[in-house]
Short mmCIF file of C-alpha atoms in Angstrom, two decimals:
data_model
loop_
_atom_site.label_atom_id
_atom_site.label_comp_id
_atom_site.label_asym_id
_atom_site.label_seq_id
_atom_site.Cartn_x
_atom_site.Cartn_y
_atom_site.Cartn_z
CA MET A 811 -39.08 -48.39 36.41
CA ARG A 812 -38.02 -51.82 37.71
CA ILE A 813 -35.92 -51.72 40.87
CA LEU A 814 -33.58 -54.24 42.50
CA LEU A 815 -33.37 -53.44 46.21
CA VAL A 816 -30.41 -55.25 47.78
CA GLY A 817 -30.69 -55.45 51.56
CA ALA A 818 -33.87 -56.18 53.53
CA GLY A 819 -32.75 -55.00 56.95
CA GLY A 820 -34.26 -52.04 58.75
CA VAL A 821 -33.62 -49.47 56.03
CA GLY A 822 -34.50 -51.85 53.18
CA THR A 823 -37.76 -52.84 54.81
CA ALA A 824 -38.62 -49.17 55.39
CA VAL A 825 -37.91 -48.51 51.69
CA THR A 826 -40.55 -51.07 50.71
CA ARG A 827 -43.13 -49.56 53.06
CA ILE A 828 -42.55 -46.06 51.72
CA ALA A 829 -42.36 -47.09 48.06
CA ALA A 830 -45.56 -49.16 48.29
CA ARG A 831 -47.55 -45.94 48.62
CA ARG A 832 -46.13 -44.48 45.38
CA GLU A 833 -46.96 -45.28 41.76
CA PHE A 834 -43.74 -44.32 39.95
CA PHE A 835 -42.30 -47.84 39.60
CA GLU A 836 -43.54 -51.02 37.97
CA HIS A 837 -41.84 -53.63 40.16
CA MET A 838 -39.35 -53.94 43.02
CA VAL A 839 -37.32 -57.09 43.66
CA VAL A 840 -36.28 -57.24 47.32
CA ALA A 841 -33.10 -59.32 47.65
CA ASP A 842 -31.13 -60.32 50.72
CA TYR A 843 -28.60 -63.00 51.72
CA ASP A 844 -31.25 -64.12 54.22
CA GLU A 845 -34.21 -64.76 51.95
CA THR A 846 -36.59 -64.93 54.92
CA ARG A 847 -35.93 -61.24 55.56
CA ALA A 848 -36.68 -60.42 51.93
CA ARG A 849 -39.86 -62.49 52.05
CA ALA A 850 -40.92 -60.76 55.28
CA ALA A 851 -40.48 -57.33 53.71
CA VAL A 852 -42.54 -58.36 50.68
CA ALA A 853 -45.22 -59.98 52.83
CA GLY A 854 -45.47 -56.79 54.89
CA VAL A 855 -46.35 -54.60 51.93
CA SER A 856 -48.57 -57.30 50.40
CA GLN A 857 -50.61 -57.54 53.60
CA ALA A 858 -50.87 -53.76 53.57
CA GLY A 859 -52.69 -53.95 50.25
CA ASP A 860 -50.03 -53.82 47.57
CA GLY A 861 -50.79 -57.27 46.23
CA GLY A 862 -52.14 -60.69 46.98
CA PRO A 863 -50.61 -63.30 49.26
CA ALA A 864 -47.00 -64.23 48.53
CA GLY A 865 -46.29 -67.36 46.55
CA THR A 866 -43.23 -68.74 44.78
CA ASP A 867 -42.45 -68.76 41.07
CA GLY A 868 -40.09 -71.04 39.20
CA GLY A 869 -37.34 -68.41 39.03
CA GLY A 870 -36.55 -68.41 42.73
CA THR A 871 -38.47 -65.28 43.68
CA SER A 872 -41.54 -65.01 45.90
CA GLU A 873 -44.21 -62.80 44.44
CA GLY A 874 -46.41 -60.19 46.08
CA GLY A 875 -48.02 -57.70 43.69
CA ARG A 876 -45.44 -55.10 42.64
CA PHE A 877 -42.88 -56.68 44.97
CA SER A 878 -41.01 -59.97 44.86
CA ALA A 879 -38.34 -61.53 47.08
CA ALA A 880 -35.08 -63.19 46.13
CA ARG A 881 -31.91 -64.48 47.76
CA ILE A 882 -28.65 -62.82 46.73
CA ASP A 883 -25.07 -62.73 48.00
CA ALA A 884 -24.19 -59.05 47.68
CA SER A 885 -20.49 -59.90 47.35
CA ASP A 886 -21.13 -62.06 44.26
CA GLU A 887 -20.91 -59.64 41.34
CA ALA A 888 -21.83 -62.23 38.73
CA ALA A 889 -24.94 -63.29 40.63
CA VAL A 890 -26.06 -59.69 41.15
CA ARG A 891 -25.55 -58.92 37.46
CA GLU A 892 -27.53 -62.02 36.49
CA LEU A 893 -30.38 -61.07 38.80
CA LEU A 894 -30.47 -57.52 37.41
CA GLU A 895 -30.63 -58.85 33.86
CA ARG A 896 -33.11 -61.64 34.55
CA GLU A 897 -35.52 -59.31 36.35
CA ARG A 898 -34.98 -56.57 33.73
CA CYS A 899 -34.21 -54.04 36.46
CA ASP A 900 -33.44 -50.46 35.48
CA VAL A 901 -31.76 -49.53 38.75
CA LEU A 902 -30.09 -51.14 41.76
CA LEU A 903 -30.77 -49.56 45.16
CA ASN A 904 -28.07 -50.59 47.63
CA ALA A 905 -29.36 -50.87 51.21
CA THR A 906 -26.50 -53.02 52.50
CA ASP A 907 -23.59 -51.94 54.68
CA PRO A 908 -20.59 -50.29 53.00
CA ARG A 909 -18.59 -53.52 52.70
CA PHE A 910 -20.73 -54.47 49.72
CA VAL A 911 -20.68 -51.14 47.87
CA MET A 912 -18.03 -52.08 45.31
CA PRO A 913 -19.37 -55.45 44.14
CA LEU A 914 -22.87 -54.00 43.79
CA PHE A 915 -21.48 -50.88 42.09
CA ARG A 916 -19.51 -52.92 39.56
CA ALA A 917 -22.39 -55.33 38.95
CA SER A 918 -24.73 -52.44 38.13
CA LEU A 919 -22.25 -50.98 35.67
CA ALA A 920 -21.74 -54.36 34.01
CA ALA A 921 -25.50 -54.94 33.73
CA GLY A 922 -26.17 -51.50 32.25
CA ALA A 923 -28.35 -50.49 35.20
CA HIS A 924 -28.49 -47.22 37.10
CA TYR A 925 -27.19 -47.36 40.69
CA LEU A 926 -28.08 -45.63 43.95
CA ASP A 927 -26.59 -46.04 47.43
CA MET A 928 -26.79 -44.42 50.85
CA ALA A 929 -23.16 -44.97 51.91
CA MET A 930 -20.04 -44.95 49.78
CA SER A 931 -17.01 -47.22 49.40
CA LEU A 932 -14.86 -47.54 52.51
CA SER A 933 -11.86 -45.43 53.41
CA ARG A 934 -8.42 -46.51 54.61
CA PRO A 935 -6.42 -44.21 56.89
CA HIS A 936 -3.06 -42.83 55.82
CA PRO A 937 -0.46 -45.39 56.97
CA GLN A 938 1.94 -42.85 58.51
CA ARG A 939 -0.11 -39.71 59.24
CA PRO A 940 -3.70 -40.87 59.84
CA TYR A 941 -4.72 -37.76 61.78
CA GLU A 942 -3.25 -35.22 59.38
CA GLU A 943 -3.52 -36.62 55.85
CA CYS A 944 -6.14 -38.62 53.99
CA GLY A 945 -5.33 -42.10 52.81
CA VAL A 946 -8.00 -43.71 50.65
CA LYS A 947 -11.04 -41.48 51.06
CA LEU A 948 -14.69 -42.49 51.23
CA GLY A 949 -15.88 -43.01 47.68
CA ASP A 950 -12.41 -43.04 46.08
CA GLU A 951 -12.88 -46.57 44.76
CA GLN A 952 -16.18 -45.57 43.18
CA PHE A 953 -14.89 -42.37 41.58
CA ALA A 954 -12.00 -44.38 40.10
CA LEU A 955 -14.65 -45.91 37.79
CA ALA A 956 -16.06 -42.52 36.74
CA GLU A 957 -15.06 -42.85 33.07
CA GLY A 958 -16.85 -46.17 32.70
CA TRP A 959 -20.00 -44.76 34.23
CA SER A 960 -19.89 -41.67 32.01
CA GLN A 961 -19.52 -43.83 28.92
CA SER A 962 -22.36 -46.12 30.04
CA GLY A 963 -24.99 -43.41 29.73
CA ARG A 964 -26.26 -44.45 33.17
CA VAL A 965 -26.19 -42.56 36.46
CA ALA A 966 -24.65 -43.73 39.71
CA LEU A 967 -26.25 -41.55 42.39
CA VAL A 968 -23.99 -42.02 45.41
CA GLY A 969 -24.62 -41.01 49.02
CA MET A 970 -28.40 -40.60 48.65
CA GLY A 971 -29.67 -41.39 52.15
CA VAL A 972 -30.36 -38.79 54.80
CA GLU A 973 -26.72 -38.12 55.78
CA PRO A 974 -25.26 -38.20 53.21
CA GLY A 975 -28.18 -37.42 50.94
CA LEU A 976 -30.73 -34.93 52.19
CA SER A 977 -27.95 -33.00 53.91
CA ASP A 978 -26.25 -32.60 50.51
CA VAL A 979 -29.52 -31.49 48.91
CA PHE A 980 -29.76 -28.82 51.63
CA ALA A 981 -26.24 -27.64 50.74
CA ARG A 982 -27.19 -27.28 47.08
CA HIS A 983 -30.41 -25.46 48.01
CA ALA A 984 -28.44 -23.01 50.16
CA ALA A 985 -25.99 -22.33 47.34
CA ASP A 986 -28.73 -21.86 44.75
CA GLU A 987 -31.28 -19.81 46.67
CA LEU A 988 -30.05 -18.61 50.06
CA PHE A 989 -26.46 -17.35 49.72
CA ASP A 990 -24.26 -15.38 47.34
CA SER A 991 -21.10 -16.87 48.88
CA ILE A 992 -20.62 -19.61 51.47
CA GLU A 993 -18.00 -19.62 54.20
CA GLU A 994 -18.86 -22.99 55.71
CA VAL A 995 -21.24 -25.87 55.17
CA GLY A 996 -21.51 -27.88 58.37
CA VAL A 997 -23.70 -30.96 58.54
CA ARG A 998 -25.01 -31.35 62.09
CA ASP A 999 -26.87 -34.46 63.28
CA GLY A 1000 -28.48 -34.83 66.69
CA ALA A 1001 -31.31 -36.56 68.52
CA ASN A 1002 -32.92 -37.02 71.91
CA LEU A 1003 -33.81 -40.66 71.32
CA THR A 1004 -33.84 -43.10 74.22
CA VAL A 1005 -34.36 -46.86 74.18
CA GLU A 1006 -36.17 -48.37 77.15
CA GLY A 1007 -34.41 -51.31 78.77
CA TYR A 1008 -30.96 -50.72 77.24
CA ASP A 1009 -27.96 -48.77 78.51
CA PHE A 1010 -26.29 -49.00 75.08
CA ALA A 1011 -28.43 -49.58 72.00
CA PRO A 1012 -27.39 -47.74 68.82
CA SER A 1013 -30.30 -46.62 66.67
CA PHE A 1014 -28.37 -47.49 63.49
CA SER A 1015 -26.03 -50.29 62.38
CA ILE A 1016 -23.24 -50.61 64.96
CA TRP A 1017 -20.95 -51.90 62.20
CA THR A 1018 -21.39 -48.65 60.27
CA THR A 1019 -21.36 -46.53 63.43
CA ILE A 1020 -17.97 -47.91 64.48
CA GLU A 1021 -16.61 -47.37 60.96
CA GLU A 1022 -17.75 -43.74 60.90
CA CYS A 1023 -16.84 -42.74 64.43
CA LEU A 1024 -13.43 -44.36 64.89
CA ASN A 1025 -11.95 -43.55 61.50
CA PRO A 1026 -10.11 -40.21 61.19
CA PRO A 1027 -12.69 -37.49 60.43
CA VAL A 1028 -12.18 -35.55 57.20
CA VAL A 1029 -12.45 -31.76 56.86
CA PHE A 1030 -12.34 -29.74 53.64
CA GLU A 1031 -10.89 -26.24 53.34
CA THR A 1032 -10.30 -24.16 50.21
CA GLY A 1033 -6.58 -23.95 49.52
CA ARG A 1034 -5.82 -26.98 51.68
CA GLY A 1035 -8.22 -29.53 50.27
CA TRP A 1036 -9.18 -32.58 52.32
CA PHE A 1037 -7.35 -33.37 55.53
CA THR A 1038 -7.98 -35.40 58.69
CA THR A 1039 -8.21 -34.83 62.44
CA PRO A 1040 -8.32 -37.21 65.44
CA PRO A 1041 -11.66 -38.91 66.17
CA PHE A 1042 -14.17 -36.87 68.21
CA SER A 1043 -12.26 -33.62 67.59
CA GLU A 1044 -13.55 -30.01 67.70
CA PRO A 1045 -16.48 -30.55 70.11
CA GLU A 1046 -19.25 -27.98 70.02
CA VAL A 1047 -22.75 -27.71 71.48
CA PHE A 1048 -25.40 -27.33 68.79
CA ASP A 1049 -29.01 -26.43 69.59
CA PHE A 1050 -31.30 -28.71 67.57
CA PRO A 1051 -34.89 -27.67 66.73
CA GLU A 1052 -38.34 -29.02 67.60
CA GLY A 1053 -37.61 -29.68 71.26
CA ILE A 1054 -34.44 -31.74 70.87
CA GLY A 1055 -32.28 -28.96 72.29
CA PRO A 1056 -28.52 -28.62 72.88
CA VAL A 1057 -26.37 -31.65 72.01
CA GLU A 1058 -22.58 -31.88 72.02
CA CYS A 1059 -21.35 -32.69 68.51
CA VAL A 1060 -17.92 -33.85 67.36
CA ASN A 1061 -16.13 -34.40 64.05
CA VAL A 1062 -16.93 -37.75 62.44
CA GLU A 1063 -15.86 -39.18 59.08
CA HIS A 1064 -18.77 -38.80 56.64
CA GLU A 1065 -19.42 -38.71 52.92
CA GLU A 1066 -20.79 -35.16 52.76
CA VAL A 1067 -17.33 -33.72 53.30
CA LEU A 1068 -16.10 -35.68 50.27
CA LEU A 1069 -19.13 -34.89 48.09
CA ILE A 1070 -20.24 -31.31 48.75
CA PRO A 1071 -16.98 -29.61 47.64
CA ARG A 1072 -17.23 -31.32 44.24
CA TRP A 1073 -20.41 -29.40 43.34
CA VAL A 1074 -20.90 -26.61 45.91
CA ASP A 1075 -18.49 -23.68 46.29
CA ALA A 1076 -17.75 -23.40 50.03
CA ASP A 1077 -14.62 -22.34 51.90
CA ARG A 1078 -15.02 -25.09 54.51
CA VAL A 1079 -17.08 -28.29 54.85
CA THR A 1080 -17.47 -30.30 58.07
CA PHE A 1081 -19.61 -33.07 59.53
CA LYS A 1082 -20.36 -33.27 63.25
CA TYR A 1083 -22.44 -35.91 64.99
CA GLY A 1084 -24.22 -35.55 68.34
CA LEU A 1085 -22.98 -38.69 70.08
CA GLY A 1086 -22.88 -37.83 73.78
CA SER A 1087 -20.09 -38.62 76.22
CA ASP A 1088 -21.35 -42.09 77.19
CA PHE A 1089 -21.55 -43.22 73.57
CA ILE A 1090 -18.10 -41.80 72.80
CA ASN A 1091 -16.58 -43.53 75.85
CA THR A 1092 -18.10 -46.87 74.81
CA LEU A 1093 -16.64 -46.57 71.32
CA ARG A 1094 -13.25 -45.65 72.74
CA VAL A 1095 -13.25 -48.74 74.94
CA LEU A 1096 -14.21 -50.95 71.99
CA HIS A 1097 -11.25 -49.49 70.11
CA GLN A 1098 -8.84 -49.86 73.02
CA ILE A 1099 -9.53 -53.59 73.36
CA GLY A 1100 -9.66 -54.27 69.65
CA LEU A 1101 -13.36 -55.01 69.33
CA ASP A 1102 -13.71 -52.51 66.49
CA ARG A 1103 -11.46 -54.60 64.23
CA THR A 1104 -12.82 -56.25 61.11
CA GLU A 1105 -9.91 -58.65 60.57
CA PRO A 1106 -10.87 -62.15 61.77
CA VAL A 1107 -9.34 -63.57 64.94
CA THR A 1108 -9.17 -67.22 65.95
CA VAL A 1109 -11.42 -68.35 68.82
CA ARG A 1110 -12.33 -71.76 70.18
CA GLY A 1111 -15.55 -73.31 68.95
CA ALA A 1112 -17.47 -76.48 69.71
CA ASP A 1113 -15.91 -78.18 66.68
CA GLY A 1114 -12.49 -76.58 66.90
CA PRO A 1115 -10.98 -73.15 66.12
CA VAL A 1116 -13.08 -70.72 64.10
CA GLN A 1117 -12.37 -67.32 62.53
CA VAL A 1118 -14.58 -64.42 63.61
CA SER A 1119 -14.49 -60.65 63.16
CA PRO A 1120 -14.53 -58.81 66.53
CA ARG A 1121 -16.79 -56.12 65.09
CA ASP A 1122 -19.27 -58.75 63.92
CA VAL A 1123 -19.29 -60.17 67.46
CA VAL A 1124 -20.13 -56.74 68.87
CA ALA A 1125 -22.96 -56.40 66.34
CA ALA A 1126 -24.30 -59.86 67.24
CA CYS A 1127 -24.35 -58.98 70.95
CA LEU A 1128 -26.40 -55.81 70.44
CA PRO A 1129 -30.10 -55.59 69.52
CA ASP A 1130 -31.03 -55.13 65.88
CA PRO A 1131 -31.76 -51.38 65.53
CA ALA A 1132 -34.74 -52.17 63.30
CA THR A 1133 -36.45 -53.97 66.20
CA LEU A 1134 -36.13 -51.12 68.71
CA GLY A 1135 -38.94 -48.89 67.49
CA ASP A 1136 -41.47 -49.95 70.13
CA ARG A 1137 -38.95 -49.16 72.89
CA MET A 1138 -37.69 -45.93 71.39
CA ARG A 1139 -38.83 -42.47 72.38
CA GLY A 1140 -37.91 -39.05 71.00
CA LYS A 1141 -36.89 -37.39 67.76
CA THR A 1142 -33.96 -37.47 65.37
CA CYS A 1143 -32.75 -34.46 63.39
CA ALA A 1144 -30.58 -34.35 60.28
CA GLY A 1145 -29.57 -30.98 58.94
CA THR A 1146 -27.09 -28.64 57.33
CA TRP A 1147 -25.84 -25.44 58.91
CA VAL A 1148 -24.62 -22.88 56.39
CA LYS A 1149 -22.73 -19.65 57.06
CA GLY A 1150 -22.05 -17.03 54.40
CA VAL A 1151 -23.16 -13.79 52.79
CA LYS A 1152 -26.44 -12.81 51.12
CA ASP A 1153 -26.98 -9.37 49.55
CA GLY A 1154 -23.83 -8.08 51.24
CA ARG A 1155 -24.92 -9.18 54.74
CA PRO A 1156 -23.73 -12.07 56.90
CA ARG A 1157 -26.21 -14.90 57.17
CA GLU A 1158 -26.46 -18.25 58.96
CA VAL A 1159 -29.21 -20.81 58.50
CA TYR A 1160 -29.92 -24.36 59.60
CA LEU A 1161 -31.87 -26.48 57.10
CA TYR A 1162 -33.25 -29.55 58.81
CA HIS A 1163 -35.52 -32.57 58.78
CA VAL A 1164 -36.95 -33.99 62.01
CA VAL A 1165 -38.69 -37.34 62.44
CA ASP A 1166 -40.59 -38.26 65.60
CA ASN A 1167 -40.26 -41.96 66.38
CA GLU A 1168 -43.86 -42.14 67.60
CA TRP A 1169 -45.04 -40.85 64.19
CA SER A 1170 -42.84 -43.12 62.05
CA MET A 1171 -43.81 -46.20 64.08
CA LYS A 1172 -47.52 -45.39 63.91
CA GLU A 1173 -47.48 -44.44 60.23
CA TYR A 1174 -45.01 -46.96 58.80
CA GLY A 1175 -43.99 -49.38 61.55
CA SER A 1176 -40.35 -48.29 61.20
CA GLN A 1177 -38.21 -46.59 63.82
CA ALA A 1178 -37.27 -42.97 63.16
CA VAL A 1179 -33.61 -43.29 62.17
CA VAL A 1180 -34.04 -46.06 59.61
CA TRP A 1181 -37.22 -44.45 58.23
CA GLN A 1182 -35.50 -41.08 57.83
CA THR A 1183 -32.67 -42.79 55.98
CA ALA A 1184 -35.03 -44.77 53.73
CA VAL A 1185 -37.38 -42.02 52.57
CA ASN A 1186 -34.72 -40.06 50.69
CA PRO A 1187 -33.61 -42.71 48.17
CA VAL A 1188 -37.27 -43.41 47.40
CA VAL A 1189 -37.82 -39.71 46.66
CA ALA A 1190 -34.69 -39.71 44.49
CA LEU A 1191 -35.85 -42.79 42.57
CA GLU A 1192 -39.17 -41.10 41.85
CA LEU A 1193 -37.37 -38.02 40.53
CA LEU A 1194 -35.22 -40.20 38.27
CA ALA A 1195 -38.27 -42.15 37.10
CA THR A 1196 -40.17 -39.00 36.14
CA GLY A 1197 -37.16 -37.29 34.58
CA ALA A 1198 -37.17 -34.42 37.09
CA TRP A 1199 -33.60 -35.50 37.86
CA SER A 1200 -31.39 -36.81 35.07
CA GLY A 1201 -27.71 -37.23 34.34
CA THR A 1202 -24.91 -39.65 33.52
CA GLY A 1203 -21.81 -40.72 35.37
CA ILE A 1204 -21.13 -40.73 39.09
CA LEU A 1205 -23.07 -37.92 40.76
CA GLY A 1206 -23.77 -36.86 44.32
CA PRO A 1207 -27.14 -35.46 45.48
CA GLU A 1208 -25.78 -31.90 45.30
CA ALA A 1209 -25.19 -32.33 41.54
CA PHE A 1210 -28.97 -32.02 41.00
CA GLU A 1211 -31.34 -29.10 41.45
CA ALA A 1212 -32.58 -29.17 45.05
CA ARG A 1213 -36.04 -27.70 44.78
CA PRO A 1214 -37.75 -30.69 43.06
CA PHE A 1215 -36.43 -32.98 45.79
CA LEU A 1216 -37.51 -30.75 48.67
CA ASP A 1217 -40.98 -30.24 47.20
CA LEU A 1218 -41.48 -33.98 46.66
CA LEU A 1219 -40.20 -34.79 50.15
CA THR A 1220 -42.92 -32.52 51.53
CA GLU A 1221 -45.48 -34.27 49.30
CA TYR A 1222 -44.45 -37.54 50.96
CA GLY A 1223 -45.84 -36.10 54.20
CA THR A 1224 -42.55 -35.32 55.91
CA PRO A 1225 -41.72 -31.61 55.52
CA TRP A 1226 -38.33 -30.00 56.08
CA GLY A 1227 -37.60 -26.76 57.90
CA MET A 1228 -35.26 -23.77 57.98
CA ARG A 1229 -34.10 -21.75 60.96
CA GLU A 1230 -32.23 -18.46 60.79
CA GLN A 1231 -29.36 -18.73 63.23
#
């Protein structure tokens, strides 16, 4: 397998560090708009023993054993297609933010390559009833191309991070092995992470965090389908395992709610995120003063007026989450709570995966949240490479048998757990 990894930020860099320890692929091209980031990711795994010192070939890539670096504009479909074809890549792994999903998705289809992402195409709220009805849902633009992907004979595995991703695998596992019927699948995410020296320092991309948390959350119910609620609705306190403890969680827009009902029979599907009151208040203020907007505004610059996106300004003013690992303490938990019936009796379980930041920094040099996101697409790529997972068309993680994924995840040295509620 030859892989094109687009995006060499925190998650992309963690992907290289995890993949370097596995033998299922022949070569990985690490591409980023900022080629220095791509080169740094390649140099990191080369210095760790995956190859010799990085050099430069005549094709514009820097080489380092099984890894090479390249510059790419993720919005340039033609350039991405050309890079896929020139490097003879079998699959594109998208580690960019959701703004670039569609050009990368279309480029993969055009190049005849498989595709895998960790976040799906962006939503747009309903213009008149944003907190009651869905407008354009997460992933709708991708699923609109389903026929082309089915005819291509290739697979587009969408939403294959940790959430979405592992959480969806947990839902499939529950349906296959733990329940006869499911009343609700509820993804619940929480952490006790702190960052020394910062009052507000998100552990993941603030651009994506704003998008998720301020858009209308989506809920699925049998008979009603998908509908929306106001941001931060239906608060509940969820007790997370392995010492994290109780965290208040609220409804947040997330891909699982759009994916799980397509392949798992459940009466209700929800996603709730443990944000905390201070974090929620900060996001509300950003929204109130318009700093969550993506549309450019005109500001004065040294050489005259310039156009800037308020959300990009917020991101530029905050620390890069990938650089916070040394200051971060605590654990992060991703998991899926399932309520239903087994053998005629009510049952509730919480399937979960916990990563301790101290462990991920010591073992991989990556902070816990980005490492937890990155490990799952690498596991999925290995399953596709070996044929343990196979398919065509646009598929979510829950479209595949769960057990091979969960067993391989444990083999990677990061086991999952289950708690009877």
